[in-house]
Amino acid sequence: MYTVSFPKLGLDFTMNPTAFSIGNVHIAWYGIIIAVGILLAMFMAFKNCKRFGVNSDKLVDVVLGGLIGGVVGARLYYVAFSWSDYKDNLSSIWHTWEGGMAIYGGVIGAFLVGMIVARCHKMRVLPVLDVAALGFLIGQGIGRWGNFVNSEAFGCNTDLPWGMTGSRIVSYLSDSKNVATLTSLGVTVDPNAPVHPCFLYESIWCLLGFVLLYLYSKHRRFDGEIFIMYLGWYGFERMFVEGLRTDSLLIGKIRISQLLAGLLFVACLITWLVIRGKIRAAHDDNYLRCYAKTEQWEKDEADYAAEQALRADKEKWKAEKKRRKEERSAAKTAADVAKKGESASAPEKDEADEKAPEDAGSDK
């Protein structure tokens, strides 16, 4: 149990990180809040997949893969840049319920695994990224409240009305190791004074971004545009808010997430401006047309529906699989024959090339 308060607002909370226990298993509020964010993200993804030209059946596997990649990526990113806290107790790496998840690591992990699954299902990657971007925003907006429960993601001192403090915050800012780290960055913090609730800033920014990009997505001009705008939107906020935080992941004196956020914002802005410029210069409504608005998408959906219907009839599907196997085998055999034919003709060609000069000499 610990306390969290907002002195100027007159708000005081007594927090218990454990929601409930089942025997020796403790279920943390942090995990529950993250799970709620993930469920809302999934709901929005499946609700909007058709509008982006994404097959909902295939999306299930992409989401599951992305979830696994996101959790693993978020934890590995955090552990990699906080290795000194884990090197002497490796088993604590798996204690995710205690906090210690990095958003950027989660996005990277979810992106990599999700895209691998999407490619395996022969899906268009850019529309899938657009769907995922809206899910990321709402998931992050809700999930940040897990940091509130754990008294994480706070900043330096502030006189603003919503400044927060609490027993865990005071303990963290009084720790000699943390004081030394902040001092090296040129930051002086009074542990007993209110601090910036950085988790709140990010939550509001992400939820606002979700609303704005959701409305804009109905008028998007090219596949991948919403994903680019998501990265830029989030990067713009993070490069400022990260500068306020007192628990940043560091390499030397560089705040890793702040640097990455700044680079992402600049890269996304340039990319978006370049692509929009090319679209305007093309003077063609079909140039980079969204997949969901093309006849190809309708054909792909019809083909998928036909294959699913075929799979439902076990006898027909068995015959179809046999036909496809024979077709692949015949194609492979033809390719092997053609390859052997080319190999056999090579010596004859070389012999003909050798005789050519002799024939040329006899003509003289």
mmCIF file of N, CA and C in Angstrom, residues 81 249-256:
data_model
loop_
_atom_site.group_PDB
_atom_site.id
_atom_site.type_symbol
_atom_site.label_atom_id
_atom_site.label_comp_id
_atom_site.label_asym_id
_atom_site.label_seq_id
_atom_site.Cartn_x
_atom_site.Cartn_y
_atom_site.Cartn_z
ATOM 1 N N PHE A 81 18.039 -1.397 -21.604
ATOM 2 C CA PHE A 81 18.547 -0.094 -21.190
ATOM 3 C C PHE A 81 18.501 0.110 -19.677
ATOM 4 N N LEU A 249 15.124 6.076 -19.735
ATOM 5 C CA LEU A 249 16.160 5.104 -20.079
ATOM 6 C C LEU A 249 17.287 5.865 -20.781
ATOM 7 N N LEU A 250 18.523 5.622 -20.359
ATOM 8 C CA LEU A 250 19.643 6.435 -20.834
ATOM 9 C C LEU A 250 20.751 5.602 -21.463
ATOM 10 N N ILE A 251 21.460 6.233 -22.397
ATOM 11 C CA ILE A 251 22.766 5.756 -22.853
ATOM 12 C C ILE A 251 23.694 6.943 -22.632
ATOM 13 N N GLY A 252 24.520 6.833 -21.616
ATOM 14 C CA GLY A 252 25.312 7.993 -21.221
ATOM 15 C C GLY A 252 24.387 9.058 -20.667
ATOM 16 N N LYS A 253 24.388 10.220 -21.317
ATOM 17 C CA LYS A 253 23.495 11.304 -20.905
ATOM 18 C C LYS A 253 22.373 11.524 -21.911
ATOM 19 N N ILE A 254 22.214 10.564 -22.818
ATOM 20 C CA ILE A 254 21.189 10.687 -23.864
ATOM 21 C C ILE A 254 19.929 9.935 -23.448
ATOM 22 N N ARG A 255 18.798 10.623 -23.478
ATOM 23 C CA ARG A 255 17.514 9.983 -23.209
ATOM 24 C C ARG A 255 17.096 9.243 -24.481
ATOM 25 N N ILE A 256 17.139 7.930 -24.437
ATOM 26 C CA ILE A 256 16.921 7.110 -25.634
ATOM 27 C C ILE A 256 15.578 7.404 -26.297
#
